Tab-separated table of C-alpha atoms and ligand atoms in Angstrom:
chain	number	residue	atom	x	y	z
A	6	UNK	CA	0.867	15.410	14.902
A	7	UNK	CA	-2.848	15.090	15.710
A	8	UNK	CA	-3.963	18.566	16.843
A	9	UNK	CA	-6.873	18.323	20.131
A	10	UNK	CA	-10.066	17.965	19.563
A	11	UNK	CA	-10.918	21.242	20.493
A	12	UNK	CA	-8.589	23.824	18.545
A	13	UNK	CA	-10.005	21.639	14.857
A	14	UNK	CA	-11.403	23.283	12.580
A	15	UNK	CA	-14.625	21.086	11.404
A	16	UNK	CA	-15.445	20.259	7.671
A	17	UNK	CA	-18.647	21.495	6.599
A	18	UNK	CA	-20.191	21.645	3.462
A	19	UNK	CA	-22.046	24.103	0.808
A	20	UNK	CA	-25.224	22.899	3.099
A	21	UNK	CA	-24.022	23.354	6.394
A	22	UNK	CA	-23.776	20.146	7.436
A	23	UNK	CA	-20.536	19.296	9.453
A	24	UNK	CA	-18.643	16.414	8.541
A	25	UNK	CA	-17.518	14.186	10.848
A	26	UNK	CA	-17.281	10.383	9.285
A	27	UNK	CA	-15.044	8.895	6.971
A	28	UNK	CA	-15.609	5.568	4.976
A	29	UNK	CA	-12.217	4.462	3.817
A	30	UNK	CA	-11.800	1.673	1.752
A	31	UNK	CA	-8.584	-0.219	1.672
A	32	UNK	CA	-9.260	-2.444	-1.651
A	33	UNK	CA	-11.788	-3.459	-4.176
A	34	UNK	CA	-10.797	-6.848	-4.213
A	35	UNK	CA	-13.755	-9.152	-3.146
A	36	UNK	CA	-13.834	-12.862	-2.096
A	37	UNK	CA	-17.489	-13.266	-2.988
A	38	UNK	CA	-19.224	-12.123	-5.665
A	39	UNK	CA	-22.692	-10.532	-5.302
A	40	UNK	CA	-24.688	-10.778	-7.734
A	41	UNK	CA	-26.077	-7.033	-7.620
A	42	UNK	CA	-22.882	-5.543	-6.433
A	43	UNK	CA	-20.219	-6.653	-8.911
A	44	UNK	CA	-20.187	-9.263	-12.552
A	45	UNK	CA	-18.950	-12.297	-11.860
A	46	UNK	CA	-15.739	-11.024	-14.443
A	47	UNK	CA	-14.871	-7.860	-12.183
A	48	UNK	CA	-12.129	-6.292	-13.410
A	49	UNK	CA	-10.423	-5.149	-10.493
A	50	UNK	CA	-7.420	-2.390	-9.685
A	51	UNK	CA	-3.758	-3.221	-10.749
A	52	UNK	CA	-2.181	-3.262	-7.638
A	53	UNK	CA	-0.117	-0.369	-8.170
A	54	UNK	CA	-2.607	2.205	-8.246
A	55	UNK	CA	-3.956	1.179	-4.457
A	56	UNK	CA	-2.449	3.447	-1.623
A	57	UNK	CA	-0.191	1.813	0.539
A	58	UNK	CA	-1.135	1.407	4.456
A	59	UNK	CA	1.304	4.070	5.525
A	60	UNK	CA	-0.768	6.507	2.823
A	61	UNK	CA	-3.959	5.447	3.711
A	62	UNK	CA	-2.737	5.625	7.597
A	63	UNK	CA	-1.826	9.090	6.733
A	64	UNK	CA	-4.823	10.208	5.004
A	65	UNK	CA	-6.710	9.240	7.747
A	66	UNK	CA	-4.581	11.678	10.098
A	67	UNK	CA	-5.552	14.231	7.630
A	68	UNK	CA	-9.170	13.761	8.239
A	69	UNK	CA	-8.947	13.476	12.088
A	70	UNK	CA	-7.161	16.561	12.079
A	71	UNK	CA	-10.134	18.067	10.158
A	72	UNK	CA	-12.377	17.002	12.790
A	73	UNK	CA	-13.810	13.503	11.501
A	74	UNK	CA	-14.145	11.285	14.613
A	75	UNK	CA	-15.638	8.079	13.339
A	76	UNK	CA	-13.878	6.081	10.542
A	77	UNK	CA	-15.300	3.395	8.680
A	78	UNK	CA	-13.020	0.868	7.258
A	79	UNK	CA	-14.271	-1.326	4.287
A	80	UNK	CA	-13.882	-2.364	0.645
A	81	UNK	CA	-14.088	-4.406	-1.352
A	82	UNK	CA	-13.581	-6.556	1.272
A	83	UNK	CA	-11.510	-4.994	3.676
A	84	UNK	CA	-9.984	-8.384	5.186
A	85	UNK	CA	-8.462	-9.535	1.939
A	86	UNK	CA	-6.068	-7.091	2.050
A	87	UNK	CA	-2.548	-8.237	3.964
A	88	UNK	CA	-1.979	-6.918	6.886
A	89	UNK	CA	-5.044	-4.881	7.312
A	90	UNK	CA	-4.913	-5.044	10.789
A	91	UNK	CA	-1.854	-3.388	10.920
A	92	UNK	CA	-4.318	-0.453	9.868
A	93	UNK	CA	-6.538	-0.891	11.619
A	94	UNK	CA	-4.309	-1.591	14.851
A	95	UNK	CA	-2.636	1.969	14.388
A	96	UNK	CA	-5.644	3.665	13.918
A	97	UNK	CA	-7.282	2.714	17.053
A	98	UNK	CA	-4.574	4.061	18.379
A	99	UNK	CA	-6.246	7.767	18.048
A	100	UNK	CA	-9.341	6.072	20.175
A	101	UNK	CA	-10.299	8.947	22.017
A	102	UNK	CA	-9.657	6.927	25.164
A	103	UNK	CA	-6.251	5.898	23.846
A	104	UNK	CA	-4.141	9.042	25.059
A	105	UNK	CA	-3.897	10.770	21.371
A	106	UNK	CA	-7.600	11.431	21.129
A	107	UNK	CA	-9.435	12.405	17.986
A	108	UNK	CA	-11.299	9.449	17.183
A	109	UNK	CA	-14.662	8.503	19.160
A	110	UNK	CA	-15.416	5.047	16.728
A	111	UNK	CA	-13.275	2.920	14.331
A	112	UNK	CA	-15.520	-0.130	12.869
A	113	UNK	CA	-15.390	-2.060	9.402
A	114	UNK	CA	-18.101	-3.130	6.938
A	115	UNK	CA	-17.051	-7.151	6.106
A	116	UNK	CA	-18.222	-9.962	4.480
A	117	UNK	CA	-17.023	-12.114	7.383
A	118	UNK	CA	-15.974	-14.959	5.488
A	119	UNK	CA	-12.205	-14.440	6.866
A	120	UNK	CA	-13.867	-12.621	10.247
A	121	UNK	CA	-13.085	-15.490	12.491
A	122	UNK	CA	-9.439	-15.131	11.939
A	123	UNK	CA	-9.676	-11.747	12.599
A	124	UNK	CA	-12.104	-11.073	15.349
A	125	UNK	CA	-9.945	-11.035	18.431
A	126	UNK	CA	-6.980	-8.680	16.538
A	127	UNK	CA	-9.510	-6.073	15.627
A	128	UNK	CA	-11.426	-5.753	19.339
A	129	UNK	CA	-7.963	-5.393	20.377
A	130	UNK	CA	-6.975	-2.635	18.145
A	131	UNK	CA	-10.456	-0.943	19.564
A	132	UNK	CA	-13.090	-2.123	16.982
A	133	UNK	CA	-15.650	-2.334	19.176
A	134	UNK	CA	-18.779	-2.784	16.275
A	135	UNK	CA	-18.811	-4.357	12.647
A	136	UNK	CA	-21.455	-4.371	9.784
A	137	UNK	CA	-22.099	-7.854	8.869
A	138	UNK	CA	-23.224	-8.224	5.600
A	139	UNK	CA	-25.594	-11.089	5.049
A	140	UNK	CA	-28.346	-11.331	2.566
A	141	UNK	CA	-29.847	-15.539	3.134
A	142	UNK	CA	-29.340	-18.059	5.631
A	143	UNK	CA	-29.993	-20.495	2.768
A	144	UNK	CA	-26.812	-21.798	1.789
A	145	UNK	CA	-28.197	-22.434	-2.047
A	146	UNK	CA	-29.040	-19.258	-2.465
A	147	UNK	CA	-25.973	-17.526	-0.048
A	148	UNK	CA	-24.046	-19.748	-3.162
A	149	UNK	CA	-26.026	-18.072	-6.572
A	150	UNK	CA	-26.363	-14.888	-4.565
A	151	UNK	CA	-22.891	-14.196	-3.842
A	152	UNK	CA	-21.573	-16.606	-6.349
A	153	UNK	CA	-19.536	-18.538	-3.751
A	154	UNK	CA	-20.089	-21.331	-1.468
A	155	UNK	CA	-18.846	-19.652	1.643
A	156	UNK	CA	-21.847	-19.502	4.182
A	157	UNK	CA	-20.406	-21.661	6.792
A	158	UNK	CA	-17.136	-19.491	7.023
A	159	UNK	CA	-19.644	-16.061	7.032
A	160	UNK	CA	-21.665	-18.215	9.967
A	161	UNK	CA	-18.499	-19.285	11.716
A	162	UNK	CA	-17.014	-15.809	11.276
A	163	UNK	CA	-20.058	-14.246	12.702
A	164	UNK	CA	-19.575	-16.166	16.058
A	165	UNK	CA	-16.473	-15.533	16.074
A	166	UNK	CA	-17.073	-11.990	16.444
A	167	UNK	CA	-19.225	-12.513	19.035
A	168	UNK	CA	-17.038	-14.857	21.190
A	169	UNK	CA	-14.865	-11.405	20.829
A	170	UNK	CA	-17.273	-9.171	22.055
A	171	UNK	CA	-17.957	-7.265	19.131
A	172	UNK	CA	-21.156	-6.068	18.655
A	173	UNK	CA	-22.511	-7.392	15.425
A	174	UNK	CA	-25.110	-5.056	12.930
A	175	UNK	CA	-26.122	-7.311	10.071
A	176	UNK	CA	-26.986	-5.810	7.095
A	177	UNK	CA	-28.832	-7.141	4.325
A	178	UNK	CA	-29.935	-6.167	0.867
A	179	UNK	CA	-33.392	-6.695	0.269
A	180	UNK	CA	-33.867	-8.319	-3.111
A	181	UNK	CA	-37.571	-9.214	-4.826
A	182	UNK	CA	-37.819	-12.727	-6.104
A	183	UNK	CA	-34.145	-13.986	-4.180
A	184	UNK	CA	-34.303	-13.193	-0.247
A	185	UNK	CA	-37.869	-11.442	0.141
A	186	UNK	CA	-39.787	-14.203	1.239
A	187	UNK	CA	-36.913	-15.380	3.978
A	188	UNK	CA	-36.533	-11.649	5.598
A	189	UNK	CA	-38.926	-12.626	8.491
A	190	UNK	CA	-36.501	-15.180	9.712
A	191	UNK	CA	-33.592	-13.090	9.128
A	192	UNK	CA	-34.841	-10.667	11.819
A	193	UNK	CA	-36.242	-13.402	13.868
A	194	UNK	CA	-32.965	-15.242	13.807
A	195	UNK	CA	-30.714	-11.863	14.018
A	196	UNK	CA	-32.877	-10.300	16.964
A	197	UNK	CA	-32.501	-14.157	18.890
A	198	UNK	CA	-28.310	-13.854	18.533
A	199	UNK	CA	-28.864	-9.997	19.889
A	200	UNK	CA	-27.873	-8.310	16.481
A	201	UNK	CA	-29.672	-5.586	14.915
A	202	UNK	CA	-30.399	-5.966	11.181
A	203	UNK	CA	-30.470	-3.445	8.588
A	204	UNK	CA	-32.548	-3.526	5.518
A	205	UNK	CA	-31.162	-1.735	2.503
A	206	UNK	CA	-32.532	-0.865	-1.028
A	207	UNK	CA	-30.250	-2.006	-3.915
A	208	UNK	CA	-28.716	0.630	-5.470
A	209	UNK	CA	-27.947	1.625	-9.355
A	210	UNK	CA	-24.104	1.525	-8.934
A	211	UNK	CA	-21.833	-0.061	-11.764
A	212	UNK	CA	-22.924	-2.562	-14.240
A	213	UNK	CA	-23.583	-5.944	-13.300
A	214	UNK	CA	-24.853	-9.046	-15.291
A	215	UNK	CA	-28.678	-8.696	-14.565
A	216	UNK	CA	-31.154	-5.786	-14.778
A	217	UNK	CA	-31.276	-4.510	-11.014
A	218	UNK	CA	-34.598	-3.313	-11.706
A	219	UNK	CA	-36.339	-7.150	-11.414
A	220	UNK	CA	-35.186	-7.533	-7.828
A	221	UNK	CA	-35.486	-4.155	-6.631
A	222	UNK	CA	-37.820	-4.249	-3.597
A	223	UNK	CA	-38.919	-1.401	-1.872
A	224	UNK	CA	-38.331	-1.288	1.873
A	225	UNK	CA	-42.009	0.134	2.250
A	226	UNK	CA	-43.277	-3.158	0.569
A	227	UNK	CA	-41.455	-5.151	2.937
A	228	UNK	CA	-41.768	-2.729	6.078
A	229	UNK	CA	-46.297	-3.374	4.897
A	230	UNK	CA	-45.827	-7.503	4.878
A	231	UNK	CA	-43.703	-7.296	8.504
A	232	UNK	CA	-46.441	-5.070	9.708
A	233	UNK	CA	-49.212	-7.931	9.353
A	234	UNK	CA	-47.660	-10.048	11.704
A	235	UNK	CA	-45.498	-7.301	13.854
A	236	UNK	CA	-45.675	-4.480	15.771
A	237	UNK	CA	-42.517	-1.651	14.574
A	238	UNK	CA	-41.976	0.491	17.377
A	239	UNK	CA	-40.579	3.512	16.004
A	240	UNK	CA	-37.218	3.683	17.848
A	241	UNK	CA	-34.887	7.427	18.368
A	242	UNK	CA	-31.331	5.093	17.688
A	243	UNK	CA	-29.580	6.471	15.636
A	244	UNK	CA	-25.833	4.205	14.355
A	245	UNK	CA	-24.380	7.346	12.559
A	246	UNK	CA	-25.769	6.585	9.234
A	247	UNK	CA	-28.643	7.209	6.993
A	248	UNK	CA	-30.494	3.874	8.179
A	249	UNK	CA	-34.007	4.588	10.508
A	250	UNK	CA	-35.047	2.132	13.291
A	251	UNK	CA	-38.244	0.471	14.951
A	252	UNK	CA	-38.177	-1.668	17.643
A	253	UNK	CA	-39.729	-5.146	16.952
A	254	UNK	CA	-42.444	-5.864	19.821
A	255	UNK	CA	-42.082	-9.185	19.152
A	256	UNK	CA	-38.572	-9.688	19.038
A	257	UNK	CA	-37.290	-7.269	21.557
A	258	UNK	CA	-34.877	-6.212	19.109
A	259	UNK	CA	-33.689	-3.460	16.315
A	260	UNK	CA	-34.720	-3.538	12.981
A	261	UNK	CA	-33.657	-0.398	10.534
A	262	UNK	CA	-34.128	0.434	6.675
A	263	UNK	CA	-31.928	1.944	4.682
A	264	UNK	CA	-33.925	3.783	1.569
A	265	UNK	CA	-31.992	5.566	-0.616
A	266	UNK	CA	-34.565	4.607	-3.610
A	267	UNK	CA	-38.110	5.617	-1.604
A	268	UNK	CA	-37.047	7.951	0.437
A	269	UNK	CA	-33.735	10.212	0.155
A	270	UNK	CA	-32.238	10.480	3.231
A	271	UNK	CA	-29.284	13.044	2.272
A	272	UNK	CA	-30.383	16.105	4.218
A	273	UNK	CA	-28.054	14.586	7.416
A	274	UNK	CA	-24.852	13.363	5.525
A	275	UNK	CA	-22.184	13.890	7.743
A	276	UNK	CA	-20.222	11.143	5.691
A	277	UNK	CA	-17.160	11.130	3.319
A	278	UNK	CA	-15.851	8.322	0.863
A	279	UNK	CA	-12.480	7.311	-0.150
A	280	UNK	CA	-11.461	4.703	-2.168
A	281	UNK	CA	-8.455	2.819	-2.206
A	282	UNK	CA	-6.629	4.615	-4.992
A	283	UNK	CA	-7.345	7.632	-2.537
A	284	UNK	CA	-10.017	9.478	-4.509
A	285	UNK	CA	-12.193	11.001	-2.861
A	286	UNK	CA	-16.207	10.978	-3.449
A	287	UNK	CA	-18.160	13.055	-1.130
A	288	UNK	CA	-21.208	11.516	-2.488
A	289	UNK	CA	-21.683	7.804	-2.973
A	290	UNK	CA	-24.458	8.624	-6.081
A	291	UNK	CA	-22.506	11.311	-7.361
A	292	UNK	CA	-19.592	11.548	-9.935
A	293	UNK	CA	-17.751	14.817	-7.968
A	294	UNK	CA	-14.159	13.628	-7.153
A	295	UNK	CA	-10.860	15.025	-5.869
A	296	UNK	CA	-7.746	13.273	-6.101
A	297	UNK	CA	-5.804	12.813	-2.562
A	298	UNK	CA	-3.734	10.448	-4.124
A	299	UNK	CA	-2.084	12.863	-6.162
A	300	UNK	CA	-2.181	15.607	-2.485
A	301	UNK	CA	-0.577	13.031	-0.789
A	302	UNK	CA	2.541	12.548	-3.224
A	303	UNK	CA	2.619	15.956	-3.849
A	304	UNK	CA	5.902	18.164	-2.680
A	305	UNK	CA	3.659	19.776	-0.026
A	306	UNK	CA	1.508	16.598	1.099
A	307	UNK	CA	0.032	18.807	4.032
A	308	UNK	CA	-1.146	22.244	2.347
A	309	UNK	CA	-2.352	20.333	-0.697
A	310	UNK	CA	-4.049	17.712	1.427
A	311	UNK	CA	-5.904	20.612	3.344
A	312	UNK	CA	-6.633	22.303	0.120
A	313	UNK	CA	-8.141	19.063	-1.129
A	314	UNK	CA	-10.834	18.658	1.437
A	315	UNK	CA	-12.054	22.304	1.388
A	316	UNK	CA	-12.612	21.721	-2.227
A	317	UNK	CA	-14.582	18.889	-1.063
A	318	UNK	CA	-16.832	20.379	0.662
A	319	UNK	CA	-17.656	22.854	-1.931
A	320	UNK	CA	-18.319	19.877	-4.542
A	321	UNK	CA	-20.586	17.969	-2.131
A	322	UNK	CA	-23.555	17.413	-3.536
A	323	UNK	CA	-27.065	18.261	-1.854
A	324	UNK	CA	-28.561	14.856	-2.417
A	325	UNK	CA	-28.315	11.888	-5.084
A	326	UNK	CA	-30.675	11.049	-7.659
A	327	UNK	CA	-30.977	7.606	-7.669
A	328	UNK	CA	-33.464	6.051	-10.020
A	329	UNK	CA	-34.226	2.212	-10.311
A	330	UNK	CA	-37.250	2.330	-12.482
A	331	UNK	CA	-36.818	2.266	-15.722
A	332	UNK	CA	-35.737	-1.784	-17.571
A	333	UNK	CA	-31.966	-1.506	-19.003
A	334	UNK	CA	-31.314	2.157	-18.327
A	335	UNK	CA	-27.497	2.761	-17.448
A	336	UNK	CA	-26.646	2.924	-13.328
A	337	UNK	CA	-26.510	6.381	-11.736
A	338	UNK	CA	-22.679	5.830	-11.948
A	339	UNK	CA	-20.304	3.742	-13.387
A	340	UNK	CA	-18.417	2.930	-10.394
A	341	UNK	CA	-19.477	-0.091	-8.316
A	342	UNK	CA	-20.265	-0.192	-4.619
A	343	UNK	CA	-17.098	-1.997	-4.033
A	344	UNK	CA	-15.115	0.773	-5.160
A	345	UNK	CA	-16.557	3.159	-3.551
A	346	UNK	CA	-16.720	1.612	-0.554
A	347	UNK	CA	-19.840	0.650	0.934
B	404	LIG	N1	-17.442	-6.577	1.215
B	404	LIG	C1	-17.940	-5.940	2.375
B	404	LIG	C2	-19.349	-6.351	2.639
B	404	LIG	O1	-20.006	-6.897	1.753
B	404	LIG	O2	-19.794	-6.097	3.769
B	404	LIG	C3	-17.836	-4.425	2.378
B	404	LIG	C4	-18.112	-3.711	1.083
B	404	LIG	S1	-19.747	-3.909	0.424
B	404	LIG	C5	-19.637	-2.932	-1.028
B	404	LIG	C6	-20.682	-2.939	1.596
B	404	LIG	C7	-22.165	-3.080	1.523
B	404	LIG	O3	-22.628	-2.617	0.290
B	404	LIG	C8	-22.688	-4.494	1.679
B	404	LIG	O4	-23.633	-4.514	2.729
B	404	LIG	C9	-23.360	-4.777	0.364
B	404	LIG	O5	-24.477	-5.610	0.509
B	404	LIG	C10	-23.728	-3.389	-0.091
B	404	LIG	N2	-23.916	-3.229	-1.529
B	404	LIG	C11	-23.074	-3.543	-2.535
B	404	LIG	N3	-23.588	-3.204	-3.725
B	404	LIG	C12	-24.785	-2.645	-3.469
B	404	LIG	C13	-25.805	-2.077	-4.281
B	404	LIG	N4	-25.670	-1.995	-5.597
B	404	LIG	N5	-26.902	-1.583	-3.671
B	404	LIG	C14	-27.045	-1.650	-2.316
B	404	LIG	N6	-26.110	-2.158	-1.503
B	404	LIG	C15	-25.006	-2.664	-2.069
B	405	LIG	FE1	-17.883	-8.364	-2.114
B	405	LIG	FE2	-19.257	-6.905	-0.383
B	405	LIG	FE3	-19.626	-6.607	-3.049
B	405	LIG	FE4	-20.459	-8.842	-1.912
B	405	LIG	S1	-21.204	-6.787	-1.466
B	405	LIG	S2	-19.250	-8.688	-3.794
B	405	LIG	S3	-18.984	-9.129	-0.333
B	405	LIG	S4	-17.800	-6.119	-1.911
C-alpha cells in the first residue's frame, strides 16, 4: 500500500540532506568487461544470494513509501538479468502520472549492448531517460577497453533507443593514454545525435588488473584542452546527480563532468545504493552497510525494513575520500562499481 505523497515522512540524514533517489541494482553480472571497472576473471554472485524481482519490487515500495521519488535501475548490467522488464514494467507503475503516485522518474544506467531489444518495452513501462555508457567510438579500442567486441550492438542499441523516444545521456569515463585524445569527437558526435555527454573521473573501487592510477585523467585537464578550441557556457541543469554542466557554444549542446577525484561533490547527496543481494550502501566510497536482505525475510518485513533505513541515515557518511594518487595503493573499497551499482 503506497501511502500519498504528502502524509511521507522523508529520509534525511545526520547532515540534513533529504533523500529522495534510489540506485537499485538488479545484478552484478556484466556482458562486457571494462577494463577499469572489473578483471577480466570477475568472480561474480552465486545466484542464490541475489534478491528475487518480487523482493527487489518490494524494497523499492519501501523506499517510495519513505519518500524517494526517482529510482535508478542498474547493475552490473541491468539487461542481463531475465525478465528485468517485468521490474521495471511494475515499477513504472507508481509513475506519479500513473494513478498510484509516488514516483516522479524511473530510468536505468546500461551498457546498451542488449538496448535495442529492449527499448520500446521500457518507454512503455515509463522510462522516459537512460545513461548510456560509452567510453570510444573506435571499435579497437571499444574491444581492449571493454574486453569485448560489441560496439556495433552498443551503436545499434543506442538508436534503438532513440527510434523509442528515449532520451539518451551518454556517459563516459575519461581515461589518460586510452580515450583522451578522441573526447572532442565524442561530444561533437553526441551533441550532433542530440545527447548530452557526461565526463566522469575513474574511481578507486575494487581491484582490477592494471594500476588505475596510469589512466586517471583529471576532468580539469580535459575541461583546459576543450577550452582552447570551445567556449563552456556554464549551464544551471541540473539531471539529479552529482555531475555539473556547460553548454558547448559550438555544439549547441550539454556537456557535464562528474569529479569525484578533483572536486568532492558530496555536500548535495540526495542518493541511496542497493545492491542486488539487497545491502544497502548509503555511500558509494564508503564501507557503512545495512542488510535489507535480511529486513526483508525477517518475521516483521515492514517494522524491520523501516528500522533499517533510519539506521541508514544515521551511518551516511558526510563525504568520501577518494584518493587516486599514489602507484599500487589498495582501492578506497573492495567492492567494485558493478556491485554497487553505478
Ligand atoms: N553496466 C552498466 C553500464 O556500464 O552503464 C551499468 C553499471 S556501470 C557500473 C555504471 C557506470 O559506472 C558506467 O558508466 C561505468 O563506466 C561506470 N564505472 C564503472 N567502474 C567505474 C570506476 N571504477 N570509476 C568510474 N566509473 C566507473
Ligand atoms: Fe559492465 Fe558497466 Fe562495468 Fe563495463 S562499466 S564492465 S558495462 S558493469
Amino acid at each position: 500500500m503506497i501511502v500519498p505523497a504528502t502524509k511521507r515522512r522523508p529520509l534525511v540524514d545526520g547532515f540534513q540532506r533529504r533523500i529522495s533517489y534510489l540506485r537499485l541494482s538488479v545484478t552484478d553480472r556484466c556482458d562486457l568487461r571494462c577494463t577499469y571497472c572489473m578483471p577480466e576473471r570477475m568472480q561474480f554472485l552465486p545466484r542464490k544470494e541475489v534478491l528475487s524481482l518480487e523482493e527487489l519490487y518490494k524494497l523499492s515500495l519501501g523506499f517510495i513509501d519513505r519518500g524517494v521519488t526517482k529510482i535508478r535501475i542498474t547493475g552490473g548490467e541491468p539487461l542481463v538479468r531475465r525478465d528485468i522488464i517485468d521490474l521495471v514494467t511494475a515499477l513504472g507503475r507508481h509513475l506519479g502520472d500513473k494513478g498510484h503516485g509516488g514516483l516522479e522518474e524511473l530510468t536505468l544506467t546500461t551498457n546498451a549492448t542488449q538496448l535495442s531489444g529492449h527499448a520500446d518495452a521500457l518507454a512503455r513501462a515509463g522510462v522516459r531517460r537512460v545513461n548510456i555508457s560509452l567510453d570510444t567510438l573506435d571499435p579497437v579500442c571499444f574491444a581492449k577497453l571493454s574486453r569485448r567486441d560489441a560496439l556495433p550492438k552498443v551503436l545499434e542499441g543506442i538508436a534503438a533507443a532513440k527510434d523509442a523516444g528515449l532520451k539518451v545521456k551518454i556517459n563516459t569515463v575519461a581515461l589518460k593514454g586510452v580515450n583522451q585524445d578522441e573526447l572532442p569527437d565524442m561530444i561533437s558526435w553526441a551533441h550532433g545525435h542530440g545527447f548530452d555527454l557526461t565526463l566522469i573521473e575513474v574511481m578507486p573501487l575494487g581491484d582490477v588488473d592494471e594500476d588505475r592510477v596510469d589512466h586517471f585523467l583529471p576532468l580539469s585537464k580535459v575541461r583546459e584542452a576543450l577550452q582552447k578550441h570551445w567556449t563552456l557556457i556554464p549551464s544551471s541543469h541540473d539531471s539529479g546527480g552529482p555531475a555539473r554542466y556547460d553548454t558547448v557554444e559550438q555544439t549547441g549542446g550539454r556537456l557535464g563532468m562528474i569529479t569525484p577525484l578533483t572536486n568532492n561533490f558530496c555536500a548535495g547527496c540526495n542518493r541511496l545504493r542497493v545492491t542486488a543481494t539487497g545491502q544497502l550502501y548509503p555511500c558509494l566510497g564508503g564501507g557503512e552497510r545495512v542488510d535489507l536482505r535480511a529486513a526483508l525475510r525477517s518475521e516483521q518485513p515492514e517494522a524491520n525494513l523501516e528500522a533499517a533505513l533510519v539506521e541508514a541515515m544515521t551511518i551516511k557518511p558526510e563525504k568520501h575520500h577518494f584518493d587516486i594518487s599514489t602507484r599500487g595503493a589498495s582501492p578506497a573499497q573492495p567492492r567494485h562499481m558493478s556491485m554497487t551499482g553505478g
